[in-house]
Short mmCIF file of C-alpha atoms in Angstrom, two decimals:
data_model
loop_
_atom_site.label_atom_id
_atom_site.label_comp_id
_atom_site.label_asym_id
_atom_site.label_seq_id
_atom_site.Cartn_x
_atom_site.Cartn_y
_atom_site.Cartn_z
CA UNK A 1 0.00 0.00 0.00
CA UNK A 2 2.80 2.45 0.90
CA UNK A 3 4.69 1.81 -2.34
CA UNK A 4 1.54 2.12 -4.42
CA UNK A 5 0.59 5.35 -2.64
CA UNK A 6 3.97 6.88 -3.49
CA UNK A 7 3.76 5.81 -7.13
CA UNK A 8 0.21 7.10 -7.47
CA UNK A 9 0.99 10.30 -5.53
CA UNK A 10 -1.80 9.54 -3.09
CA UNK A 11 -1.74 9.45 0.69
CA UNK A 12 -2.59 6.20 2.51
CA UNK A 13 -5.56 8.08 3.99
CA UNK A 14 -6.84 8.86 0.47
CA UNK A 15 -6.38 5.24 -0.59
CA UNK A 16 -8.44 4.07 2.38
CA UNK A 17 -11.20 6.55 1.45
CA UNK A 18 -11.17 5.42 -2.20
CA UNK A 19 -11.42 1.81 -1.03
CA UNK A 20 -14.39 2.61 1.24
CA UNK A 21 -16.20 4.35 -1.64
CA UNK A 22 -15.34 1.52 -4.08
CA UNK A 23 -13.51 3.98 -6.31
CA UNK A 24 -10.15 2.25 -6.07
CA UNK A 25 -10.42 -0.99 -4.08
CA UNK A 26 -7.26 -3.07 -3.51
CA UNK A 27 -6.81 -6.32 -5.40
CA UNK A 28 -6.33 -8.16 -2.12
CA UNK A 29 -6.83 -7.55 1.59
CA UNK A 30 -4.97 -9.69 4.14
CA UNK A 31 -7.72 -11.33 6.25
CA UNK A 32 -5.57 -11.34 9.39
CA UNK A 33 -3.88 -7.93 9.30
CA UNK A 34 -6.25 -5.98 7.05
CA UNK A 35 -3.26 -4.91 4.97
CA UNK A 36 -4.17 -3.76 1.47
CA UNK A 37 -2.35 -4.87 -1.66
CA UNK A 38 -2.51 -3.02 -4.98
CA UNK A 39 -1.46 -3.98 -8.48
CA UNK A 40 0.68 -1.90 -10.88
CA UNK A 41 -2.24 -2.28 -13.31
CA UNK A 42 -4.24 0.05 -11.03
CA UNK A 43 -1.80 2.95 -11.36
CA UNK A 44 -3.46 4.42 -14.44
CA UNK A 45 -6.86 4.53 -12.69
CA UNK A 46 -5.26 5.98 -9.55
CA UNK A 47 -3.57 8.76 -11.51
CA UNK A 48 -6.83 9.62 -13.24
CA UNK A 49 -8.46 9.90 -9.84
CA UNK A 50 -5.70 12.30 -8.76
CA UNK A 51 -6.14 14.42 -11.88
CA UNK A 52 -9.93 14.63 -11.51
CA UNK A 53 -9.68 15.47 -7.80
CA UNK A 54 -7.38 18.36 -8.72
CA UNK A 55 -10.29 19.92 -10.63
CA UNK A 56 -12.47 19.23 -7.55
CA UNK A 57 -14.71 16.63 -9.16
CA UNK A 58 -16.77 14.82 -6.48
CA UNK A 59 -15.90 11.17 -5.86
CA UNK A 60 -19.24 9.71 -7.08
CA UNK A 61 -18.86 11.56 -10.36
CA UNK A 62 -15.24 10.41 -10.71
CA UNK A 63 -16.42 6.83 -10.36
CA UNK A 64 -18.94 7.43 -13.13
CA UNK A 65 -16.28 8.94 -15.41
CA UNK A 66 -13.78 6.13 -14.86
CA UNK A 67 -16.36 3.47 -15.67
CA UNK A 68 -17.28 5.06 -19.01
CA UNK A 69 -15.65 4.39 -22.41
CA UNK A 70 -13.17 7.13 -23.43
CA UNK A 71 -15.50 9.19 -25.62
CA UNK A 72 -18.32 9.22 -23.06
CA UNK A 73 -15.84 9.92 -20.24
CA UNK A 74 -14.49 12.93 -22.15
CA UNK A 75 -18.03 14.25 -22.63
CA UNK A 76 -18.75 13.88 -18.91
CA UNK A 77 -15.56 15.71 -17.91
CA UNK A 78 -16.32 18.45 -20.44
CA UNK A 79 -19.85 18.85 -19.04
CA UNK A 80 -18.51 19.00 -15.50
CA UNK A 81 -15.95 21.65 -16.39
CA UNK A 82 -18.58 23.77 -18.14
CA UNK A 83 -20.63 23.62 -14.93
CA UNK A 84 -17.60 24.78 -12.94
CA UNK A 85 -17.05 27.67 -15.34
CA UNK A 86 -20.69 28.74 -14.99
CA UNK A 87 -20.42 28.58 -11.20
CA UNK A 88 -17.21 30.61 -11.30
CA UNK A 89 -18.85 33.26 -13.48
CA UNK A 90 -21.74 33.37 -11.01
CA UNK A 91 -19.37 33.90 -8.09
CA UNK A 92 -17.40 36.48 -10.07
CA UNK A 93 -20.59 38.36 -10.92
CA UNK A 94 -21.80 38.24 -7.31
CA UNK A 95 -18.45 39.56 -6.05
CA UNK A 96 -18.51 42.32 -8.68
CA UNK A 97 -22.07 43.24 -7.78
CA UNK A 98 -21.12 43.48 -4.08
CA UNK A 99 -18.03 45.57 -4.81
CA UNK A 100 -20.05 47.90 -7.06
CA UNK A 101 -22.56 48.45 -4.28
CA UNK A 102 -19.77 49.26 -1.81
CA UNK A 103 -18.35 51.72 -4.34
CA UNK A 104 -21.76 53.29 -4.98
CA UNK A 105 -21.84 52.10 -8.60
CA UNK A 106 -24.91 50.93 -10.50
CA UNK A 107 -24.84 47.36 -11.83
CA UNK A 108 -26.58 46.79 -15.21
CA UNK A 109 -29.77 44.83 -14.65
CA UNK A 110 -31.97 42.66 -16.88
CA UNK A 111 -34.98 44.23 -18.56
CA UNK A 112 -38.14 43.23 -16.68
CA UNK A 113 -41.38 42.52 -18.56
CA UNK A 114 -44.92 41.97 -17.27
CA UNK A 115 -47.56 39.64 -18.72
CA UNK A 116 -51.01 38.36 -17.87
CA UNK A 117 -51.32 34.63 -17.18
CA UNK A 118 -54.66 32.78 -17.34
CA UNK A 119 -56.08 30.51 -14.67
CA UNK A 120 -54.65 27.02 -15.06
CA UNK A 121 -54.64 23.58 -13.54
CA UNK A 122 -51.19 22.30 -12.64
CA UNK A 123 -49.78 18.84 -12.15
CA UNK A 124 -47.32 19.21 -9.27
CA UNK A 125 -44.43 17.08 -7.97
CA UNK A 126 -42.60 18.45 -4.93
CA UNK A 127 -39.45 17.58 -3.01
CA UNK A 128 -37.08 19.05 -0.43
CA UNK A 129 -33.87 19.64 -2.36
CA UNK A 130 -30.43 21.17 -2.10
CA UNK A 131 -29.25 23.16 -5.13
CA UNK A 132 -27.00 20.38 -6.40
CA UNK A 133 -29.94 17.94 -6.61
CA UNK A 134 -32.30 20.11 -8.65
CA UNK A 135 -31.06 18.82 -12.01
CA UNK A 136 -31.47 15.19 -10.96
CA UNK A 137 -35.05 15.92 -9.82
CA UNK A 138 -36.15 18.17 -12.66
CA UNK A 139 -34.43 16.93 -15.84
CA UNK A 140 -36.53 13.77 -16.38
CA UNK A 141 -39.74 15.67 -15.54
CA UNK A 142 -39.01 18.43 -18.07
CA UNK A 143 -38.00 15.82 -20.66
CA UNK A 144 -41.35 14.02 -20.37
CA UNK A 145 -43.85 16.79 -19.55
CA UNK A 146 -42.26 19.26 -21.94
CA UNK A 147 -43.01 16.95 -24.88
CA UNK A 148 -46.22 16.05 -26.72
CA UNK A 149 -47.25 13.26 -24.35
CA UNK A 150 -49.15 15.63 -22.04
CA UNK A 151 -51.80 18.08 -23.40
CA UNK A 152 -50.93 21.62 -22.26
CA UNK A 153 -52.36 25.11 -22.84
CA UNK A 154 -50.85 26.91 -25.84
CA UNK A 155 -48.04 29.47 -25.65
CA UNK A 156 -46.40 30.75 -22.48
CA UNK A 157 -49.26 29.45 -20.33
CA UNK A 158 -48.37 25.84 -21.20
CA UNK A 159 -44.68 25.86 -20.27
CA UNK A 160 -43.69 23.61 -17.32
CA UNK A 161 -41.73 25.37 -14.59
CA UNK A 162 -40.02 25.00 -11.24
CA UNK A 163 -41.40 26.95 -8.28
CA UNK A 164 -39.12 27.71 -5.32
CA UNK A 165 -40.50 28.25 -1.82
CA UNK A 166 -37.32 29.57 -0.21
CA UNK A 167 -33.61 30.14 -0.61
CA UNK A 168 -31.65 26.94 -1.18
CA UNK A 169 -27.96 26.12 -1.62
CA UNK A 170 -25.68 23.10 -1.75
CA UNK A 171 -25.71 22.96 2.06
CA UNK A 172 -29.32 24.01 2.77
CA UNK A 173 -32.47 22.49 1.30
CA UNK A 174 -35.89 23.92 0.54
CA UNK A 175 -39.18 22.99 -1.09
CA UNK A 176 -39.02 22.85 -4.89
CA UNK A 177 -42.11 22.14 -7.01
CA UNK A 178 -42.18 20.95 -10.59
CA UNK A 179 -45.37 22.33 -12.13
CA UNK A 180 -46.86 21.32 -15.47
CA UNK A 181 -49.92 23.21 -16.79
CA UNK A 182 -52.44 20.77 -18.27
CA UNK A 183 -55.30 21.07 -20.70
CA UNK A 184 -58.09 18.60 -20.01
CA UNK A 185 -58.53 15.69 -17.61
CA UNK A 186 -54.98 14.46 -16.95
CA UNK A 187 -53.55 12.69 -13.91
CA UNK A 188 -50.30 10.97 -13.02
CA UNK A 189 -49.40 8.82 -10.01
CA UNK A 190 -47.52 10.63 -7.24
CA UNK A 191 -48.42 14.05 -8.67
CA UNK A 192 -51.09 16.33 -7.25
CA UNK A 193 -53.51 18.67 -9.01
CA UNK A 194 -53.30 22.34 -8.05
CA UNK A 195 -55.21 25.44 -9.17
CA UNK A 196 -53.08 28.33 -10.43
CA UNK A 197 -55.16 31.54 -10.38
CA UNK A 198 -55.04 34.08 -13.18
CA UNK A 199 -52.77 37.03 -12.55
CA UNK A 200 -49.87 39.18 -13.66
CA UNK A 201 -46.25 38.13 -13.42
CA UNK A 202 -43.01 40.04 -13.85
CA UNK A 203 -40.18 38.13 -15.52
CA UNK A 204 -36.66 38.32 -16.93
CA UNK A 205 -35.02 36.14 -19.57
CA UNK A 206 -31.67 34.55 -18.69
CA UNK A 207 -29.03 33.29 -21.12
CA UNK A 208 -27.03 30.10 -20.55
CA UNK A 209 -23.88 32.06 -19.73
CA UNK A 210 -25.67 33.67 -16.78
CA UNK A 211 -27.92 30.85 -15.63
CA UNK A 212 -25.92 30.25 -12.43
CA UNK A 213 -25.82 33.92 -11.43
CA UNK A 214 -28.09 35.89 -9.10
CA UNK A 215 -28.55 38.80 -11.51
CA UNK A 216 -32.03 37.69 -12.61
CA UNK A 217 -33.38 37.64 -9.04
CA UNK A 218 -31.67 40.94 -8.22
CA UNK A 219 -33.17 42.54 -11.34
CA UNK A 220 -36.66 41.49 -10.22
CA UNK A 221 -36.03 42.77 -6.68
CA UNK A 222 -34.86 46.15 -8.02
CA UNK A 223 -37.83 46.43 -10.39
CA UNK A 224 -40.36 45.60 -7.66
CA UNK A 225 -38.81 48.17 -5.32
CA UNK A 226 -38.57 50.83 -8.03
CA UNK A 227 -42.20 50.37 -9.08
CA UNK A 228 -43.51 49.96 -5.51
CA UNK A 229 -45.04 46.60 -6.45
CA UNK A 230 -45.31 43.52 -4.26
CA UNK A 231 -44.87 39.90 -5.31
CA UNK A 232 -45.40 36.52 -3.65
CA UNK A 233 -41.65 35.86 -4.10
CA UNK A 234 -42.00 32.21 -4.95
CA UNK A 235 -39.82 32.46 -8.07
CA UNK A 236 -40.83 30.41 -11.10
CA UNK A 237 -38.06 29.10 -13.34
CA UNK A 238 -39.60 28.53 -16.77
CA UNK A 239 -37.22 26.69 -19.10
CA UNK A 240 -37.26 27.66 -22.77
CA UNK A 241 -34.82 25.00 -24.00
CA UNK A 242 -32.46 22.27 -22.81
CA UNK A 243 -29.35 24.03 -21.41
CA UNK A 244 -27.19 21.18 -22.69
CA UNK A 245 -28.22 21.97 -26.27
CA UNK A 246 -27.94 25.76 -25.95
CA UNK A 247 -25.11 28.14 -26.84
CA UNK A 248 -23.77 30.52 -24.18
CA UNK A 249 -25.75 33.46 -25.55
CA UNK A 250 -29.00 31.53 -26.05
CA UNK A 251 -31.89 32.30 -23.65
CA UNK A 252 -32.38 29.25 -21.44
CA UNK A 253 -35.05 30.19 -18.91
CA UNK A 254 -37.33 32.92 -17.65
CA UNK A 255 -37.38 33.83 -13.96
CA UNK A 256 -40.83 35.07 -12.95
CA UNK A 257 -42.69 36.18 -9.83
CA UNK A 258 -46.45 36.62 -9.41
CA UNK A 259 -47.51 40.18 -8.67
CA UNK A 260 -50.00 40.98 -5.93
#
């Protein structure tokens, strides 16, 4: 184990962790002493683990990458790195926004529009989620309910959306609802029917390059304050297209709040 750790540039503590998570188990464990034995054939996998940890990829995702064929593994790493770049841009924008406020500067905001929405019936699935689990929860729902399988009202009124009931992050969860407007008598197991009253909503359109930033929410806050208007502040994230298929400048979602 010690020799393998030195060759792989890993600490014995890291090797024990990778064994416990089944990421890099030893080829043999001594039943009497518990001593771990590794094979030189495992060095390539170990070095890949080291490289992926250096870009802060989580261990479960590393295991996924290492078990994929080369082309699929490359696509997964590329997707992960694009996520990291979006998160970095979001942090950079947030820091810039904070510094501008301290310096008394105005930060450019999104244009806010207002529209009337009709009364609708919604199919709703809800779950307590942290921010890093939203994609896992929402992606299959958008893929199915955003297609032709479910009859929906025409136009903007028929777009499925996520509704947030509080601030959430990677370390704090909150209630997130997936809502699909329906047209007609439709029901699905484990989803509830909910009435969505007619009303006005203010919204901004967010491009893929800015989808991880807080500028959309801040723009709505500023607009509400400037126009002395109140909202329920249960933001609705209405996706316009699959982010994975969009260019950086393409609009990906609308962020909307219902006005009172």
